[in-house]
Amino acid sequence: MQISFRPLVIGDLPTLRAWFEDAELSRRLSFPTDEWFAHVTNGEAARCWVAMQGDQLIAEVQVDRDGAERGYLDLAVCPDLRGRGFGAAVLSAFLSGPGQAYPILEGRIEPDNAASLACCRHCGFALLPEPDADGFFQAVYKMPRHAFGEF
């Protein structure tokens, strides 16, 4: 499965917003508002990419930077593709592509989100054994030292 990434553009919003008609996705992530778009496209504190397979937008990946070392990761896969391995494929491609700009990536996953927990395990994230104070499991990925770079 060939996956490429490009920065999110305003023209992607109608597609992303349509995904949020899906109850599972809208329960897990915040709706992509205009304010969110400004947050992830204006500066270095947060960035957002879309994952493409050919000319089809299949996922979006957001990383909010916390200092020079850590980025907090959110991943949304097109609901029509759920349960077919796209999450792991996108996350794996991100880790070997744009994700290399972050020495440490961390996700926070609700305990009942079995698909996200499995996806992170599959891609080499370490899952902390107990939920944090907010009830989320922390999934942490440390980049191999040679992979650091900017994208």
PDB file of N, CA and C in Angstrom, residues 32-86:
ATOM      1  N   PRO A  32     -13.138  19.268  12.922  1.00  0.00           N
ATOM      2  CA  PRO A  32     -12.154  20.197  12.336  1.00  0.00           C
ATOM      3  C   PRO A  32     -12.770  21.559  11.993  1.00  0.00           C
ATOM      4  N   THR A  33     -12.795  22.433  12.985  1.00  0.00           N
ATOM      5  CA  THR A  33     -13.338  23.777  12.817  1.00  0.00           C
ATOM      6  C   THR A  33     -12.350  24.680  12.081  1.00  0.00           C
ATOM      7  N   ASP A  34     -12.793  25.865  11.738  1.00  0.00           N
ATOM      8  CA  ASP A  34     -11.894  26.856  11.136  1.00  0.00           C
ATOM      9  C   ASP A  34     -10.775  27.224  12.110  1.00  0.00           C
ATOM     10  N   GLU A  35     -11.093  27.307  13.394  1.00  0.00           N
ATOM     11  CA  GLU A  35     -10.085  27.636  14.410  1.00  0.00           C
ATOM     12  C   GLU A  35      -9.032  26.529  14.492  1.00  0.00           C
ATOM     13  N   TRP A  36      -9.483  25.280  14.425  1.00  0.00           N
ATOM     14  CA  TRP A  36      -8.544  24.159  14.417  1.00  0.00           C
ATOM     15  C   TRP A  36      -7.636  24.240  13.195  1.00  0.00           C
ATOM     16  N   PHE A  37      -8.213  24.513  12.030  1.00  0.00           N
ATOM     17  CA  PHE A  37      -7.417  24.624  10.812  1.00  0.00           C
ATOM     18  C   PHE A  37      -6.339  25.693  10.975  1.00  0.00           C
ATOM     19  N   ALA A  38      -6.693  26.846  11.517  1.00  0.00           N
ATOM     20  CA  ALA A  38      -5.701  27.901  11.742  1.00  0.00           C
ATOM     21  C   ALA A  38      -4.607  27.420  12.692  1.00  0.00           C
ATOM     22  N   HIS A  39      -4.994  26.683  13.733  1.00  0.00           N
ATOM     23  CA  HIS A  39      -4.031  26.176  14.719  1.00  0.00           C
ATOM     24  C   HIS A  39      -3.003  25.241  14.075  1.00  0.00           C
ATOM     25  N   VAL A  40      -3.441  24.357  13.182  1.00  0.00           N
ATOM     26  CA  VAL A  40      -2.529  23.345  12.621  1.00  0.00           C
ATOM     27  C   VAL A  40      -1.829  23.790  11.342  1.00  0.00           C
ATOM     28  N   THR A  41      -2.129  24.988  10.855  1.00  0.00           N
ATOM     29  CA  THR A  41      -1.488  25.441   9.616  1.00  0.00           C
ATOM     30  C   THR A  41      -0.725  26.752   9.770  1.00  0.00           C
ATOM     31  N   ASN A  42      -0.772  27.377  10.949  1.00  0.00           N
ATOM     32  CA  ASN A  42      -0.096  28.672  11.147  1.00  0.00           C
ATOM     33  C   ASN A  42       0.999  28.562  12.189  1.00  0.00           C
ATOM     34  N   GLY A  43       2.137  28.047  11.814  1.00  0.00           N
ATOM     35  CA  GLY A  43       3.249  28.008  12.754  1.00  0.00           C
ATOM     36  C   GLY A  43       3.779  26.615  12.972  1.00  0.00           C
ATOM     37  N   GLU A  44       4.666  26.528  13.947  1.00  0.00           N
ATOM     38  CA  GLU A  44       5.358  25.279  14.227  1.00  0.00           C
ATOM     39  C   GLU A  44       4.822  24.546  15.450  1.00  0.00           C
ATOM     40  N   ALA A  45       3.944  25.172  16.234  1.00  0.00           N
ATOM     41  CA  ALA A  45       3.447  24.526  17.447  1.00  0.00           C
ATOM     42  C   ALA A  45       2.617  23.289  17.119  1.00  0.00           C
ATOM     43  N   ALA A  46       1.912  23.327  16.013  1.00  0.00           N
ATOM     44  CA  ALA A  46       1.105  22.183  15.589  1.00  0.00           C
ATOM     45  C   ALA A  46       1.181  22.092  14.077  1.00  0.00           C
ATOM     46  N   ARG A  47       1.152  20.861  13.585  1.00  0.00           N
ATOM     47  CA  ARG A  47       1.151  20.629  12.147  1.00  0.00           C
ATOM     48  C   ARG A  47       0.183  19.509  11.839  1.00  0.00           C
ATOM     49  N   CYS A  48      -0.312  19.530  10.603  1.00  0.00           N
ATOM     50  CA  CYS A  48      -1.253  18.504  10.197  1.00  0.00           C
ATOM     51  C   CYS A  48      -0.958  18.093   8.760  1.00  0.00           C
ATOM     52  N   TRP A  49      -0.954  16.804   8.542  1.00  0.00           N
ATOM     53  CA  TRP A  49      -0.744  16.227   7.216  1.00  0.00           C
ATOM     54  C   TRP A  49      -1.962  15.405   6.841  1.00  0.00           C
ATOM     55  N   VAL A  50      -2.176  15.260   5.550  1.00  0.00           N
ATOM     56  CA  VAL A  50      -3.148  14.288   5.079  1.00  0.00           C
ATOM     57  C   VAL A  50      -2.371  13.149   4.446  1.00  0.00           C
ATOM     58  N   ALA A  51      -2.860  11.948   4.680  1.00  0.00           N
ATOM     59  CA  ALA A  51      -2.280  10.751   4.083  1.00  0.00           C
ATOM     60  C   ALA A  51      -3.082  10.437   2.831  1.00  0.00           C
ATOM     61  N   MET A  52      -2.366  10.209   1.755  1.00  0.00           N
ATOM     62  CA  MET A  52      -2.997   9.961   0.467  1.00  0.00           C
ATOM     63  C   MET A  52      -2.609   8.578  -0.032  1.00  0.00           C
ATOM     64  N   GLN A  53      -3.568   7.913  -0.644  1.00  0.00           N
ATOM     65  CA  GLN A  53      -3.287   6.705  -1.409  1.00  0.00           C
ATOM     66  C   GLN A  53      -3.759   7.039  -2.818  1.00  0.00           C
ATOM     67  N   GLY A  54      -2.799   7.262  -3.701  1.00  0.00           N
ATOM     68  CA  GLY A  54      -3.141   7.793  -5.017  1.00  0.00           C
ATOM     69  C   GLY A  54      -3.708   9.183  -4.837  1.00  0.00           C
ATOM     70  N   ASP A  55      -4.907   9.414  -5.345  1.00  0.00           N
ATOM     71  CA  ASP A  55      -5.527  10.734  -5.179  1.00  0.00           C
ATOM     72  C   ASP A  55      -6.627  10.718  -4.115  1.00  0.00           C
ATOM     73  N   GLN A  56      -6.702   9.632  -3.313  1.00  0.00           N
ATOM     74  CA  GLN A  56      -7.716   9.526  -2.265  1.00  0.00           C
ATOM     75  C   GLN A  56      -7.132   9.917  -0.910  1.00  0.00           C
ATOM     76  N   LEU A  57      -7.807  10.844  -0.229  1.00  0.00           N
ATOM     77  CA  LEU A  57      -7.441  11.216   1.129  1.00  0.00           C
ATOM     78  C   LEU A  57      -7.933  10.111   2.057  1.00  0.00           C
ATOM     79  N   ILE A  58      -6.999   9.428   2.716  1.00  0.00           N
ATOM     80  CA  ILE A  58      -7.382   8.277   3.535  1.00  0.00           C
ATOM     81  C   ILE A  58      -7.255   8.523   5.034  1.00  0.00           C
ATOM     82  N   ALA A  59      -6.483   9.556   5.431  1.00  0.00           N
ATOM     83  CA  ALA A  59      -6.296   9.820   6.858  1.00  0.00           C
ATOM     84  C   ALA A  59      -5.728  11.219   7.049  1.00  0.00           C
ATOM     85  N   GLU A  60      -5.824  11.694   8.277  1.00  0.00           N
ATOM     86  CA  GLU A  60      -5.129  12.925   8.656  1.00  0.00           C
ATOM     87  C   GLU A  60      -4.362  12.657   9.931  1.00  0.00           C
ATOM     88  N   VAL A  61      -3.184  13.283  10.021  1.00  0.00           N
ATOM     89  CA  VAL A  61      -2.301  13.109  11.159  1.00  0.00           C
ATOM     90  C   VAL A  61      -1.945  14.500  11.683  1.00  0.00           C
ATOM     91  N   GLN A  62      -2.222  14.724  12.947  1.00  0.00           N
ATOM     92  CA  GLN A  62      -1.898  15.988  13.593  1.00  0.00           C
ATOM     93  C   GLN A  62      -0.862  15.736  14.666  1.00  0.00           C
ATOM     94  N   VAL A  63       0.132  16.632  14.755  1.00  0.00           N
ATOM     95  CA  VAL A  63       1.112  16.568  15.830  1.00  0.00           C
ATOM     96  C   VAL A  63       1.227  17.958  16.444  1.00  0.00           C
ATOM     97  N   ASP A  64       1.010  18.024  17.753  1.00  0.00           N
ATOM     98  CA  ASP A  64       1.223  19.250  18.518  1.00  0.00           C
ATOM     99  C   ASP A  64       2.566  19.121  19.217  1.00  0.00           C
ATOM    100  N   ARG A  65       3.470  20.036  18.926  1.00  0.00           N
ATOM    101  CA  ARG A  65       4.825  19.979  19.480  1.00  0.00           C
ATOM    102  C   ARG A  65       4.823  20.493  20.912  1.00  0.00           C
ATOM    103  N   ASP A  66       5.563  19.775  21.773  1.00  0.00           N
ATOM    104  CA  ASP A  66       5.768  20.193  23.154  1.00  0.00           C
ATOM    105  C   ASP A  66       7.270  20.275  23.371  1.00  0.00           C
ATOM    106  N   GLY A  67       7.836  21.450  23.184  1.00  0.00           N
ATOM    107  CA  GLY A  67       9.276  21.624  23.275  1.00  0.00           C
ATOM    108  C   GLY A  67       9.955  21.006  22.063  1.00  0.00           C
ATOM    109  N   ALA A  68      11.246  20.819  22.162  1.00  0.00           N
ATOM    110  CA  ALA A  68      12.016  20.300  21.034  1.00  0.00           C
ATOM    111  C   ALA A  68      11.924  18.783  20.904  1.00  0.00           C
ATOM    112  N   GLU A  69      11.538  18.113  21.968  1.00  0.00           N
ATOM    113  CA  GLU A  69      11.628  16.653  21.997  1.00  0.00           C
ATOM    114  C   GLU A  69      10.336  15.904  21.698  1.00  0.00           C
ATOM    115  N   ARG A  70       9.190  16.436  22.099  1.00  0.00           N
ATOM    116  CA  ARG A  70       7.973  15.625  22.119  1.00  0.00           C
ATOM    117  C   ARG A  70       6.885  16.224  21.237  1.00  0.00           C
ATOM    118  N   GLY A  71       6.174  15.319  20.559  1.00  0.00           N
ATOM    119  CA  GLY A  71       4.993  15.709  19.809  1.00  0.00           C
ATOM    120  C   GLY A  71       3.827  14.833  20.224  1.00  0.00           C
ATOM    121  N   TYR A  72       2.654  15.453  20.339  1.00  0.00           N
ATOM    122  CA  TYR A  72       1.434  14.712  20.687  1.00  0.00           C
ATOM    123  C   TYR A  72       0.650  14.449  19.415  1.00  0.00           C
ATOM    124  N   LEU A  73       0.328  13.201  19.199  1.00  0.00           N
ATOM    125  CA  LEU A  73      -0.174  12.698  17.931  1.00  0.00           C
ATOM    126  C   LEU A  73      -1.667  12.400  17.983  1.00  0.00           C
ATOM    127  N   ASP A  74      -2.366  12.813  16.927  1.00  0.00           N
ATOM    128  CA  ASP A  74      -3.752  12.400  16.682  1.00  0.00           C
ATOM    129  C   ASP A  74      -3.812  11.842  15.265  1.00  0.00           C
ATOM    130  N   LEU A  75      -4.561  10.776  15.089  1.00  0.00           N
ATOM    131  CA  LEU A  75      -4.708  10.137  13.785  1.00  0.00           C
ATOM    132  C   LEU A  75      -6.183   9.857  13.547  1.00  0.00           C
ATOM    133  N   ALA A  76      -6.666  10.276  12.394  1.00  0.00           N
ATOM    134  CA  ALA A  76      -8.046   9.959  11.994  1.00  0.00           C
ATOM    135  C   ALA A  76      -7.994   9.276  10.636  1.00  0.00           C
ATOM    136  N   VAL A  77      -8.621   8.115  10.544  1.00  0.00           N
ATOM    137  CA  VAL A  77      -8.703   7.365   9.291  1.00  0.00           C
ATOM    138  C   VAL A  77     -10.113   7.519   8.740  1.00  0.00           C
ATOM    139  N   CYS A  78     -10.211   7.632   7.427  1.00  0.00           N
ATOM    140  CA  CYS A  78     -11.523   7.705   6.780  1.00  0.00           C
ATOM    141  C   CYS A  78     -12.396   6.567   7.313  1.00  0.00           C
ATOM    142  N   PRO A  79     -13.570   6.888   7.847  1.00  0.00           N
ATOM    143  CA  PRO A  79     -14.415   5.838   8.438  1.00  0.00           C
ATOM    144  C   PRO A  79     -14.737   4.682   7.490  1.00  0.00           C
ATOM    145  N   ASP A  80     -14.829   4.939   6.189  1.00  0.00           N
ATOM    146  CA  ASP A  80     -15.119   3.858   5.234  1.00  0.00           C
ATOM    147  C   ASP A  80     -13.993   2.832   5.150  1.00  0.00           C
ATOM    148  N   LEU A  81     -12.812   3.191   5.640  1.00  0.00           N
ATOM    149  CA  LEU A  81     -11.648   2.304   5.553  1.00  0.00           C
ATOM    150  C   LEU A  81     -11.349   1.603   6.873  1.00  0.00           C
ATOM    151  N   ARG A  82     -12.123   1.881   7.888  1.00  0.00           N
ATOM    152  CA  ARG A  82     -11.891   1.342   9.218  1.00  0.00           C
ATOM    153  C   ARG A  82     -11.890  -0.191   9.203  1.00  0.00           C
ATOM    154  N   GLY A  83     -10.987  -0.768   9.998  1.00  0.00           N
ATOM    155  CA  GLY A  83     -10.938  -2.224  10.161  1.00  0.00           C
ATOM    156  C   GLY A  83     -10.237  -2.956   9.041  1.00  0.00           C
ATOM    157  N   ARG A  84      -9.512  -2.215   8.182  1.00  0.00           N
ATOM    158  CA  ARG A  84      -8.856  -2.853   7.033  1.00  0.00           C
ATOM    159  C   ARG A  84      -7.342  -2.639   7.026  1.00  0.00           C
ATOM    160  N   GLY A  85      -6.781  -2.231   8.168  1.00  0.00           N
ATOM    161  CA  GLY A  85      -5.333  -2.079   8.275  1.00  0.00           C
ATOM    162  C   GLY A  85      -4.787  -0.730   7.846  1.00  0.00           C
ATOM    163  N   PHE A  86      -5.656   0.193   7.490  1.00  0.00           N
ATOM    164  CA  PHE A  86      -5.179   1.497   7.041  1.00  0.00           C
ATOM    165  C   PHE A  86      -4.548   2.307   8.167  1.00  0.00           C
TER     166      PHE A  86
END
